[in-house]
Amino acid sequence: MKIGIVGGSIAGCSAAILLGRLGAEVSVLERASHMLLGKGAGIVLPENLIQQCIHLDLFDNNIPPLPISTRTLTVKDEKFDHSGKQIWQQPIDVVALNWSDVYFNLYKRIPNNSYCYKEEIISASETNNICHVETSQGKKYTFDLLIAADGIDSIVRKKILPQYSSDYTGYVAWRGVTNMPELGQYKIPEGFMPCYVYKNGHLLIYPIPASDYQTSGTKLLNWLIYEEFDSNALEKLLVDNNGIKHSASLPPRSLTAEHLKHLKQFSDRVLPRNIAEIIHKTEKPFLQIILDGQVPHYAKSRICFVGDAATILRPHSGSGVLKSINDSINLSKILECSEESDLVTALQAWDVSQKTIAHQQVSLAKTLGNALVTNTPPWEKMDFEIVDEWWKSIMTGREWYATRQQLK
Ligand SMILES: Cc1cc2nc3c(=O)[nH]c(=O)nc-3n(C[C@H](O)[C@H](O)[C@H](O)COP(=O)(O)OP(=O)(O)OC[C@H]3O[C@@H](n4cnc5c(N)ncnc54)[C@H](O)[C@@H]3O)c2cc1C
């Protein structure tokens, strides 16, 4: 079977490895001109997914993870301390990784001749059980199965499901990665993920392994800070320092002087002084518009959708990469058990199960976003016990891998 995969990031690479191992002739068509290293920042995953990926030979067994076991909530209180007043500690169970390590572990497992750069797909269709794609250079390809792994702005999705659109949540995340010395006097205890809360948002910080962590032990500091923005303001916000309008994010080095000034003032206003310093000292912050989305069909005949092309989750549940890898694992399991003649029927079954899984993922991410950004409680009036009750009221009846032990 000939399988075309549009997009060669987390979802595309994991699908290419797993489906290639089933004996399919796989081609990854990636529009970028070189490896995607450095595209992402820090990610968090459940430890059991990392073990599963090692077991499935998607990751090396020495991929560097930094376990996180405690999340703290802290409010700005200049009377108290320039680092804020801690109001809660929560046991969590997640592992922080560098996005580039995850990507490279997947990428290097794909045979060189299966991964094609500079192949920007501009159209996709299916006729008579054959999937067609065309590149911006006019090249045409045909496949028995087409997988859309082309991310949040998926062109395949636009062509095949033109009625679909994602929803803007009403807020954005400014993000950055910086060196640990930028922390100055402020120190993050080992295994901690501090969260600085304020009205309608928070800053989350956690260390991630640097690219040379295995030899040097160097860690970087990954942060993201949320801010509400009216949808009318996005038009201007998404214009970069070359005057180019982006659709959902502004990459590192593309923020304007106005963006940087705004971010500095915003962090001074909402964060304790020592913490705002970290944002000021970060050299190349970037911007992500936070969206919700779930395609109405994960498979439409012989064309299917995985990763961010299929489901867009708010970052709060730390499930973007988890979802992208799991989509590919689930797809490969379905295809492993079906004959080529039953492909469309197998994909219909996969579509049904994906809808259920994704619905739960979107719902959890929305719940956490609502609690931690759009509808925040009066943090300054809260103490450990009140936050504990608040958290229970949000999470009762919900499953989240990070706090699974507590909810049982
Ligand atoms: C900075 C950052 C931090 C994140 N942190 C976390 C986290 O902590 N935990 C977590 O789980 N998730 C996190 N995420 C989200 C997670 O990275 C994404 O959900 C995940 O990478 C989605 O993978 P994907 O392969 O579906 O899409 P993407 O990674 O967006 O890849 C899509 C690929 O398709 C290619 N492409 C697009 N259009 C075309 C076209 N027309 N033709 C050919 N190729 C095309 C793109 O070049 C790209 O390589 C983070 C994301 C970012 C950016």
Tab-separated table of C-alpha atoms in Angstrom, residues 72-214:
chain	number	residue	atom	x	y	z
A	72	THR	CA	2.953	25.295	43.025
A	73	LEU	CA	0.518	28.211	42.713
A	74	THR	CA	1.878	31.616	43.724
A	75	VAL	CA	0.318	35.101	43.682
A	76	LYS	CA	1.995	38.477	43.375
A	77	ASP	CA	2.260	40.056	46.819
A	78	GLU	CA	4.984	42.687	47.001
A	79	LYS	CA	4.440	43.092	50.765
A	80	PHE	CA	5.376	39.464	51.175
A	81	ASP	CA	8.327	38.840	48.854
A	82	HIS	CA	9.576	39.795	45.377
A	83	SER	CA	9.040	36.160	44.418
A	84	GLY	CA	5.353	36.173	45.463
A	85	LYS	CA	3.274	34.315	48.044
A	86	GLN	CA	2.721	30.598	47.558
A	87	ILE	CA	-0.906	29.558	48.064
A	88	TRP	CA	-0.884	25.910	46.992
A	89	GLN	CA	1.241	22.866	46.263
A	90	GLN	CA	-0.052	19.991	44.224
A	91	PRO	CA	1.540	16.584	43.578
A	92	ILE	CA	1.708	15.956	39.829
A	93	ASP	CA	3.305	13.262	37.741
A	94	VAL	CA	4.683	14.520	34.427
A	95	VAL	CA	7.984	14.476	32.609
A	96	ALA	CA	9.468	17.524	30.845
A	97	LEU	CA	11.361	17.075	27.603
A	98	ASN	CA	12.867	19.241	24.920
A	99	TRP	CA	10.594	19.306	21.836
A	100	SER	CA	13.645	18.854	19.597
A	101	ASP	CA	14.690	15.627	21.366
A	102	VAL	CA	11.251	14.118	20.762
A	103	TYR	CA	11.232	15.222	17.122
A	104	PHE	CA	14.793	14.014	16.448
A	105	ASN	CA	14.166	10.630	18.069
A	106	LEU	CA	11.247	10.130	15.674
A	107	TYR	CA	12.871	11.695	12.615
A	108	LYS	CA	16.005	9.551	12.705
A	109	ARG	CA	13.925	6.370	12.569
A	110	ILE	CA	12.482	7.248	9.159
A	111	PRO	CA	14.472	5.989	6.149
A	112	ASN	CA	16.062	9.019	4.369
A	113	ASN	CA	14.401	8.307	1.058
A	114	SER	CA	10.920	8.364	2.674
A	115	TYR	CA	11.190	11.951	3.992
A	116	CYS	CA	10.999	14.711	1.366
A	117	TYR	CA	11.686	18.375	2.223
A	118	LYS	CA	10.476	21.418	0.283
A	119	GLU	CA	7.273	19.655	-0.689
A	120	GLU	CA	4.537	22.147	0.093
A	121	ILE	CA	1.172	20.603	-0.629
A	122	ILE	CA	-1.380	22.987	-2.091
A	123	SER	CA	-4.214	20.620	-2.979
A	124	ALA	CA	-5.588	17.260	-1.897
A	125	SER	CA	-8.482	15.180	-3.180
A	126	GLU	CA	-9.691	11.622	-3.634
A	127	THR	CA	-11.271	10.070	-6.712
A	128	ASN	CA	-12.013	6.394	-7.404
A	129	ASN	CA	-10.137	5.177	-4.323
A	130	ILE	CA	-6.996	7.115	-5.239
A	131	CYS	CA	-5.749	10.079	-3.216
A	132	HIS	CA	-4.144	12.932	-5.137
A	133	VAL	CA	-1.922	15.732	-3.878
A	134	GLU	CA	-0.130	18.513	-5.692
A	135	THR	CA	2.820	20.588	-4.513
A	136	SER	CA	3.459	24.309	-4.963
A	137	GLN	CA	6.110	23.313	-7.560
A	138	GLY	CA	3.450	21.520	-9.627
A	139	LYS	CA	4.531	17.962	-8.681
A	140	LYS	CA	1.664	15.470	-8.447
A	141	TYR	CA	1.556	12.356	-6.256
A	142	THR	CA	-1.024	9.581	-5.894
A	143	PHE	CA	-1.507	7.323	-2.854
A	144	ASP	CA	-3.807	4.566	-1.606
A	145	LEU	CA	-4.083	6.377	1.733
A	146	LEU	CA	-3.382	10.016	2.586
A	147	ILE	CA	-2.626	11.160	6.135
A	148	ALA	CA	-2.978	14.838	6.973
A	149	ALA	CA	-0.338	15.607	9.634
A	150	ASP	CA	0.109	19.196	8.513
A	151	GLY	CA	-0.686	20.903	11.787
A	152	ILE	CA	-2.969	23.637	12.977
A	153	ASP	CA	-3.379	25.300	9.543
A	154	SER	CA	-3.739	22.014	7.650
A	155	ILE	CA	-4.208	22.567	3.913
A	156	VAL	CA	-5.514	19.004	3.499
A	157	ARG	CA	-8.219	19.770	6.078
A	158	LYS	CA	-9.140	22.995	4.251
A	159	LYS	CA	-9.568	21.075	0.989
A	160	ILE	CA	-11.348	18.005	2.356
A	161	LEU	CA	-13.379	19.516	5.204
A	162	PRO	CA	-13.891	23.121	4.038
A	163	GLN	CA	-16.769	23.695	6.461
A	164	TYR	CA	-14.488	23.151	9.515
A	165	SER	CA	-13.007	26.025	11.486
A	166	SER	CA	-11.223	26.229	14.840
A	167	ASP	CA	-12.431	28.537	17.632
A	168	TYR	CA	-10.358	31.301	19.156
A	169	THR	CA	-10.417	30.930	22.960
A	170	GLY	CA	-10.064	34.658	23.693
A	171	TYR	CA	-6.449	34.409	24.881
A	172	VAL	CA	-2.895	33.963	23.688
A	173	ALA	CA	0.307	32.536	25.186
A	174	TRP	CA	3.599	34.388	25.073
A	175	ARG	CA	6.336	31.757	25.288
A	176	GLY	CA	10.072	31.619	25.717
A	177	VAL	CA	13.112	29.529	26.555
A	178	THR	CA	16.047	30.971	28.412
A	179	ASN	CA	19.231	29.876	30.188
A	180	MET	CA	18.958	28.949	33.849
A	181	PRO	CA	21.459	31.657	34.975
A	182	GLU	CA	18.807	34.213	33.965
A	183	LEU	CA	16.969	33.156	37.114
A	184	GLY	CA	19.359	35.292	39.195
A	185	GLN	CA	18.625	34.852	42.907
A	186	TYR	CA	15.421	32.980	42.212
A	187	LYS	CA	15.722	29.175	42.162
A	188	ILE	CA	13.266	26.489	41.079
A	189	PRO	CA	13.571	23.476	43.400
A	190	GLU	CA	14.293	20.161	41.650
A	191	GLY	CA	11.100	18.530	40.340
A	192	PHE	CA	8.964	21.679	40.735
A	193	MET	CA	6.747	23.424	38.176
A	194	PRO	CA	5.877	26.892	39.534
A	195	CYS	CA	2.710	28.546	38.304
A	196	TYR	CA	2.212	32.289	38.995
A	197	VAL	CA	-1.503	33.052	38.954
A	198	TYR	CA	-3.293	36.346	38.372
A	199	LYS	CA	-6.724	37.472	37.202
A	200	ASN	CA	-7.385	35.890	33.792
A	201	GLY	CA	-4.130	34.108	33.352
A	202	HIS	CA	-0.956	32.604	34.734
A	203	LEU	CA	2.712	32.017	34.007
A	204	LEU	CA	3.977	28.449	33.969
A	205	ILE	CA	7.713	27.732	34.249
A	206	TYR	CA	9.614	24.479	34.069
A	207	PRO	CA	13.163	23.365	33.307
A	208	ILE	CA	13.801	21.268	30.204
A	209	PRO	CA	16.958	19.469	29.061
A	210	ALA	CA	19.211	21.541	26.756
A	211	SER	CA	20.254	19.891	23.487
A	212	ASP	CA	23.602	18.847	25.062
A	213	TYR	CA	22.033	17.739	28.376
A	214	GLN	CA	23.389	14.181	28.131
